[in-house]
Short mmCIF file of C-alpha atoms in Angstrom, two decimals:
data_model
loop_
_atom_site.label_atom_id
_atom_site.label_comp_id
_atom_site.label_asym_id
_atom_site.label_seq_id
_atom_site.Cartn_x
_atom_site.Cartn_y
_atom_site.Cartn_z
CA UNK A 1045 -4.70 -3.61 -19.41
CA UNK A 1046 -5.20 -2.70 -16.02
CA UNK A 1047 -3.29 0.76 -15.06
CA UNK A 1048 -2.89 3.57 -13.47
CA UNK A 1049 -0.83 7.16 -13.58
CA UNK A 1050 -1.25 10.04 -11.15
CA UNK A 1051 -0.13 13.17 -11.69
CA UNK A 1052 -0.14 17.18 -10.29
CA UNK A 1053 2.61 16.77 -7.78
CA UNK A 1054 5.40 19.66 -7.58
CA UNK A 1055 6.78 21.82 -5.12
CA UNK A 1056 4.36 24.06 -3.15
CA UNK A 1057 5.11 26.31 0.56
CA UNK A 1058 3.77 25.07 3.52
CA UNK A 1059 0.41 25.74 4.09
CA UNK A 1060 -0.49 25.28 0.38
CA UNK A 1061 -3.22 23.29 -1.54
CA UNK A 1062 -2.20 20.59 -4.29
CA UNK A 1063 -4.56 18.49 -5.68
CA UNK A 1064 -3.27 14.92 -7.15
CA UNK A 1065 -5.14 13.54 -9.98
CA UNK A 1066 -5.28 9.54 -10.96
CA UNK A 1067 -6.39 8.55 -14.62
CA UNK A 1068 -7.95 4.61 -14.44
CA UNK A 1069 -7.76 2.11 -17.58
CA UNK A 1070 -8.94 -0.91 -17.86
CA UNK A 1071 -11.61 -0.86 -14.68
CA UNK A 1072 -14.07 1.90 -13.47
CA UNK A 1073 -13.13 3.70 -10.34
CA UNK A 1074 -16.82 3.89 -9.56
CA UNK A 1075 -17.17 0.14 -9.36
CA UNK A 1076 -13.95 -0.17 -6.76
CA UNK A 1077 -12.07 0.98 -3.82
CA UNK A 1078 -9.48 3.46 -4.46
CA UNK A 1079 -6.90 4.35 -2.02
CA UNK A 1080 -3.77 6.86 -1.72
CA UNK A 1081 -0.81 5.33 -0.11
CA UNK A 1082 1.88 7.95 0.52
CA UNK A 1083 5.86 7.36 0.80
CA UNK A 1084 8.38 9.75 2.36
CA UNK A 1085 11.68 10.08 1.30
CA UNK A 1086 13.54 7.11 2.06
CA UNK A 1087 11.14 5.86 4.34
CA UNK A 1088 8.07 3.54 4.73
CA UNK A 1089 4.65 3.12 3.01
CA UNK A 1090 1.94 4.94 4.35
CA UNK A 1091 -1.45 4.30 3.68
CA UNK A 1092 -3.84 8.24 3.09
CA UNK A 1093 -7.39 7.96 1.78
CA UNK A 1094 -9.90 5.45 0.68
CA UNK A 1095 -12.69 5.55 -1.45
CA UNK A 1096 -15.23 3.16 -1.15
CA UNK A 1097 -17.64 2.27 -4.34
CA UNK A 1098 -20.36 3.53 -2.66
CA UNK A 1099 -18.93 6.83 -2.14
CA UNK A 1100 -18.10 6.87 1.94
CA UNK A 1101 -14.60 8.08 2.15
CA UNK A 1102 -12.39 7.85 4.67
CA UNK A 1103 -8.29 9.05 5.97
CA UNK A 1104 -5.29 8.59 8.22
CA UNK A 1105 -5.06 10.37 11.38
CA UNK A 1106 -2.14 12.49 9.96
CA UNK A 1107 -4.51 13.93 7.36
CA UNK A 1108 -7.92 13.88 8.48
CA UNK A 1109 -9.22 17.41 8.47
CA UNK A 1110 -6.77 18.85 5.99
CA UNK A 1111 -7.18 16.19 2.68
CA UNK A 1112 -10.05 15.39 0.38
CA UNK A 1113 -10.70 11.90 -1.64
CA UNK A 1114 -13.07 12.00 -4.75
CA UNK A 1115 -13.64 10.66 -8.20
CA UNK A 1116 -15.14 11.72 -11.40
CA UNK A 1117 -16.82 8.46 -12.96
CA UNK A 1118 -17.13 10.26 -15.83
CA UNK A 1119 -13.63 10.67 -16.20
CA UNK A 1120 -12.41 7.38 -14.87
CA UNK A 1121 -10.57 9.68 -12.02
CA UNK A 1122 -9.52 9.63 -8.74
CA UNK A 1123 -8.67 12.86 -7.14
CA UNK A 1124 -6.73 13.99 -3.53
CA UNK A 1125 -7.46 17.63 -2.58
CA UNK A 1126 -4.81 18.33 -0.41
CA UNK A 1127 -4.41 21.79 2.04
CA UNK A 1128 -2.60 23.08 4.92
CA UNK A 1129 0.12 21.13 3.54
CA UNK A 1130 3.31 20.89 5.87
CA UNK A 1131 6.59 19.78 5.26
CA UNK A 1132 5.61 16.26 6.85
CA UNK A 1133 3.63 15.85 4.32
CA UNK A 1134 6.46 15.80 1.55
CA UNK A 1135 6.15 12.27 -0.52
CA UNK A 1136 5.38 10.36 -3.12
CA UNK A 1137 1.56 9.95 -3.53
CA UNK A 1138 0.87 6.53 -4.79
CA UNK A 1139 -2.93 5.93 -6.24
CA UNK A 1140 -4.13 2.13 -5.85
CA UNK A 1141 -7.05 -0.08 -6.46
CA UNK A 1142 -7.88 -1.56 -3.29
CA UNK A 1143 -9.21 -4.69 -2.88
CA UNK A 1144 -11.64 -5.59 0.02
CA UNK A 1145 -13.94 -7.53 1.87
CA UNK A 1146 -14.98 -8.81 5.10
CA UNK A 1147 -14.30 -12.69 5.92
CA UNK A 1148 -15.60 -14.68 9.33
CA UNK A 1149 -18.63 -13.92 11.60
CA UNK A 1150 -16.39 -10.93 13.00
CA UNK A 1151 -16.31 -8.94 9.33
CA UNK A 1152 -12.96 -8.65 9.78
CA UNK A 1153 -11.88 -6.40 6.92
CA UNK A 1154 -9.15 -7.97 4.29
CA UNK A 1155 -7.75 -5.80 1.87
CA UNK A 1156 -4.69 -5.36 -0.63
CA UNK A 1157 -3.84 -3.13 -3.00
CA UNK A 1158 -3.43 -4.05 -6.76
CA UNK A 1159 -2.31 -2.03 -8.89
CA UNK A 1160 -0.25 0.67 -8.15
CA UNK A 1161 0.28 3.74 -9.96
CA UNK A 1162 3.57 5.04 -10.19
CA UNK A 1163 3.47 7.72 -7.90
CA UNK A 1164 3.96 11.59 -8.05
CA UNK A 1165 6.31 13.75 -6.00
CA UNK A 1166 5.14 16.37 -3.84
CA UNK A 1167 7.14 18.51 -2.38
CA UNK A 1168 6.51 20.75 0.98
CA UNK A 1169 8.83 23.81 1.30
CA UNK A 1170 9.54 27.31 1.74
CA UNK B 292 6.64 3.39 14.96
CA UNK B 293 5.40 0.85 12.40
CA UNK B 294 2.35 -1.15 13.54
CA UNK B 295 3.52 -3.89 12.14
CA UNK B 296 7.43 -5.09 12.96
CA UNK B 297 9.84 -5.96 9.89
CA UNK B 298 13.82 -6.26 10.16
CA UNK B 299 15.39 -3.14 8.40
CA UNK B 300 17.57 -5.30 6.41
CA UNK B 301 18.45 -8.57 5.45
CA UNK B 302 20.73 -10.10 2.50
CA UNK B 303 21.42 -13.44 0.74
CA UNK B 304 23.57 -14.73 -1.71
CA UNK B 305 22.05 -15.72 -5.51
CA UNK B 306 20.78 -19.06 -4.95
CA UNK B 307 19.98 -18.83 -0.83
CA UNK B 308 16.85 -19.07 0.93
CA UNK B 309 16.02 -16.03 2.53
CA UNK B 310 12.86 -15.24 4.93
CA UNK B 311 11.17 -11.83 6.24
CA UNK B 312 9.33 -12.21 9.05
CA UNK B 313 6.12 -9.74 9.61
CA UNK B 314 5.25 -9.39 13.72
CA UNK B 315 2.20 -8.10 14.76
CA UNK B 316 -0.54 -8.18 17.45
CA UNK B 317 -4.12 -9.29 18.21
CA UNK B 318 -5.75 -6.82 16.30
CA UNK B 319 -4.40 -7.41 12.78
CA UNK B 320 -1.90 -10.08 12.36
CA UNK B 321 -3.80 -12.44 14.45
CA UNK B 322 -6.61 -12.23 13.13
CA UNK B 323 -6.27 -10.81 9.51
CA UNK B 324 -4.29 -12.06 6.20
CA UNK B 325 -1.46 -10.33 5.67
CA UNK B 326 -0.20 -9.30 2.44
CA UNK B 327 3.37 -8.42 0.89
CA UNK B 328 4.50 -5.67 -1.58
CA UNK B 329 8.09 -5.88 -3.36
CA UNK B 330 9.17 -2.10 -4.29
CA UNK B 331 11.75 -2.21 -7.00
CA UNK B 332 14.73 0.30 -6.70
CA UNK B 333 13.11 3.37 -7.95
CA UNK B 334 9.45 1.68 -8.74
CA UNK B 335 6.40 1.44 -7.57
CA UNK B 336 5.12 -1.18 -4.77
CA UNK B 337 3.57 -4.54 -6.37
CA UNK B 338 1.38 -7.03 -4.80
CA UNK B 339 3.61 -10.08 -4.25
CA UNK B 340 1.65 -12.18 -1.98
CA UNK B 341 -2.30 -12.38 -1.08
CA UNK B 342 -4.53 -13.38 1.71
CA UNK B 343 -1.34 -14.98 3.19
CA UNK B 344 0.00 -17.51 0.84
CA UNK B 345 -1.24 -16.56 -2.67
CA UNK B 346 0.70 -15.64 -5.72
CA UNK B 347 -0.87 -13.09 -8.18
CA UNK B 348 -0.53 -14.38 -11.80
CA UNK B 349 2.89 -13.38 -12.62
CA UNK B 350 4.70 -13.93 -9.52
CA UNK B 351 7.56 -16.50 -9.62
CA UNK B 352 6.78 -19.70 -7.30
CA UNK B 353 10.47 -19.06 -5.17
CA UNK B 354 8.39 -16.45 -3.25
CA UNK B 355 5.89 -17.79 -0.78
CA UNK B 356 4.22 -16.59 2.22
CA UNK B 357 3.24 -17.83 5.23
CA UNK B 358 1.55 -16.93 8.67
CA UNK B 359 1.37 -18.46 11.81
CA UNK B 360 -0.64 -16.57 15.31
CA UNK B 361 0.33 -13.38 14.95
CA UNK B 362 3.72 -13.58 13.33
CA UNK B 363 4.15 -13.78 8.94
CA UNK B 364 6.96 -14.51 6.93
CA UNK B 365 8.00 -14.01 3.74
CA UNK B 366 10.28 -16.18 1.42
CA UNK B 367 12.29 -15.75 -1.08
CA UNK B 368 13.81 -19.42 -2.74
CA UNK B 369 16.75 -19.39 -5.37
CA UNK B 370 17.54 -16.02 -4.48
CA UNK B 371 18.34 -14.01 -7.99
CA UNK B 372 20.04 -10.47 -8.56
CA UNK B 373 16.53 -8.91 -9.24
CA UNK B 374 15.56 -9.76 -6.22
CA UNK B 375 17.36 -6.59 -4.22
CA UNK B 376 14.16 -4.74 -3.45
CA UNK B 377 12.14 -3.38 -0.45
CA UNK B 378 9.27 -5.91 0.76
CA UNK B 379 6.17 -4.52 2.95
CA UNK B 380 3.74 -6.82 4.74
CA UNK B 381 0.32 -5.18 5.13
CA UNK B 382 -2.62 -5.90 7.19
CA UNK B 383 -6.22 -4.45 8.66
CA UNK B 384 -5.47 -3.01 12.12
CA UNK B 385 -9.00 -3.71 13.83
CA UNK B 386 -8.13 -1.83 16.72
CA UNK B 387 -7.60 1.60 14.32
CA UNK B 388 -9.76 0.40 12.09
CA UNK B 389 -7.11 1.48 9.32
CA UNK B 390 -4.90 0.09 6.83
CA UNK B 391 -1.66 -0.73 8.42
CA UNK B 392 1.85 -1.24 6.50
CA UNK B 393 5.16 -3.09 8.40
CA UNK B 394 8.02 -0.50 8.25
CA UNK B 395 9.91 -2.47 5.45
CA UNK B 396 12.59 -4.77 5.03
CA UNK B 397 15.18 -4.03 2.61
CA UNK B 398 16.46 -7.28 0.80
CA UNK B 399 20.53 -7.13 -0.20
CA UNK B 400 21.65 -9.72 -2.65
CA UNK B 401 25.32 -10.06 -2.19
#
């Protein structure tokens, strides 16, 4: 069975590091796309971080600079080193397989998400 | 500001046909598939629709997509109780070169 469960969120100050682990079952991170899709309180979906099979990595605007995407194939893992955290920045941290490839003579990129994990809470405050 | 434009809310009754409609642009609607997440009441999102009009195993056959220029929609047939949810269309943005998610329409069954 295909799954997949994050974990390491909490509560941490602003300017703080976290770092979000996600265990994989049933499929090897190192074989897929993994993203981070992030969800603030009461609002929207987000999407964070990729990382592609072949190891290029790359973020959101809001994030670039400040969080981290890697895996541990060893450990079936997917990881988000996060610092500088700010209070913007408080969400639920979702870890998904992504799906994706490039269709027409353009490559235009195509790409869903499938599974999701169910999420863990982080929390920015003083 | 959402990239791509859902209504906030919309509502049925059990039984109704109700549709979410998914507006974009150019540079992702128009020229990518869109895809739709249903997020339970406390859960995590779930892929509902693919590639515009295709149902994972799994998913009932009263939802079904569609997607016309650079507009989508979403519909929900024989609208049930455990429908109430939050539904997301997704896209590429090709302009950002980014993953892009509609703001999120949040489905009331009366």
């Amino acid at each position: 069975d295909v799954q997949l469960v994050e974990s390491g969120g909490g509560l941490i100050q602003p300017g703080g590091s976290l770092r979000l682990s996600c265990a994989a079952s049933g499929f090897n991170v190192s074989d897929n796309y993994m993203s981070w899709v992030r969800q603030a309180p009461g609002k929207g979906l987000e999407w964070v971080s990729v990382i592609y099979s072949g190891g290029s990595t790359y973020y959101g605007d809001s994030v670039k600079g400040r969080f981290s995407i890697s895996r541990d194939h060893s450990k079936n893992m997917v990881f988000l080193q996060m610092n500088s955290l700010r209070v913007e920045d408080t969400a639920v941290y979702y870890c998904a397989r992504e799906f994706f490839y490039e269709s027409g003579s353009r490559k235009i990129p195509q790409n869903w998400f499938d599974p999701w994990g169910q999420g863990t809470l982080v929390t920015v405050s003083s | 500001q959402s990239v791509l434009t859902q209504p906030p809310s919309a509502s049925g009754t059990p039984g109704q046909r109700v549709t979410i409609s998914c507006s974009g642009g150019s540079s992702h609607v128009g020229i990518t598939h869109v895809y739709w997440y249903q997020q339970l009441p406390g859960a995590a999102p779930k892929l509902l629709i693919y590639a515009n009009n295709q149902r994972p195993s799994g998913v009932p056959d009263r939802f079904s997509g569609s997607k016309s220029g650079t507009s989508a929609s979403l519909a929900i047939s024989g609208l049930r109780s455990e429908d109430e949810a939050d539904y997301y269309c997704a896209a590429w943005d090709d302009t950002l070169s980014r993953r892009v998610f509609g703001g999120g329409t949040k489905l009331t069954v009366l």
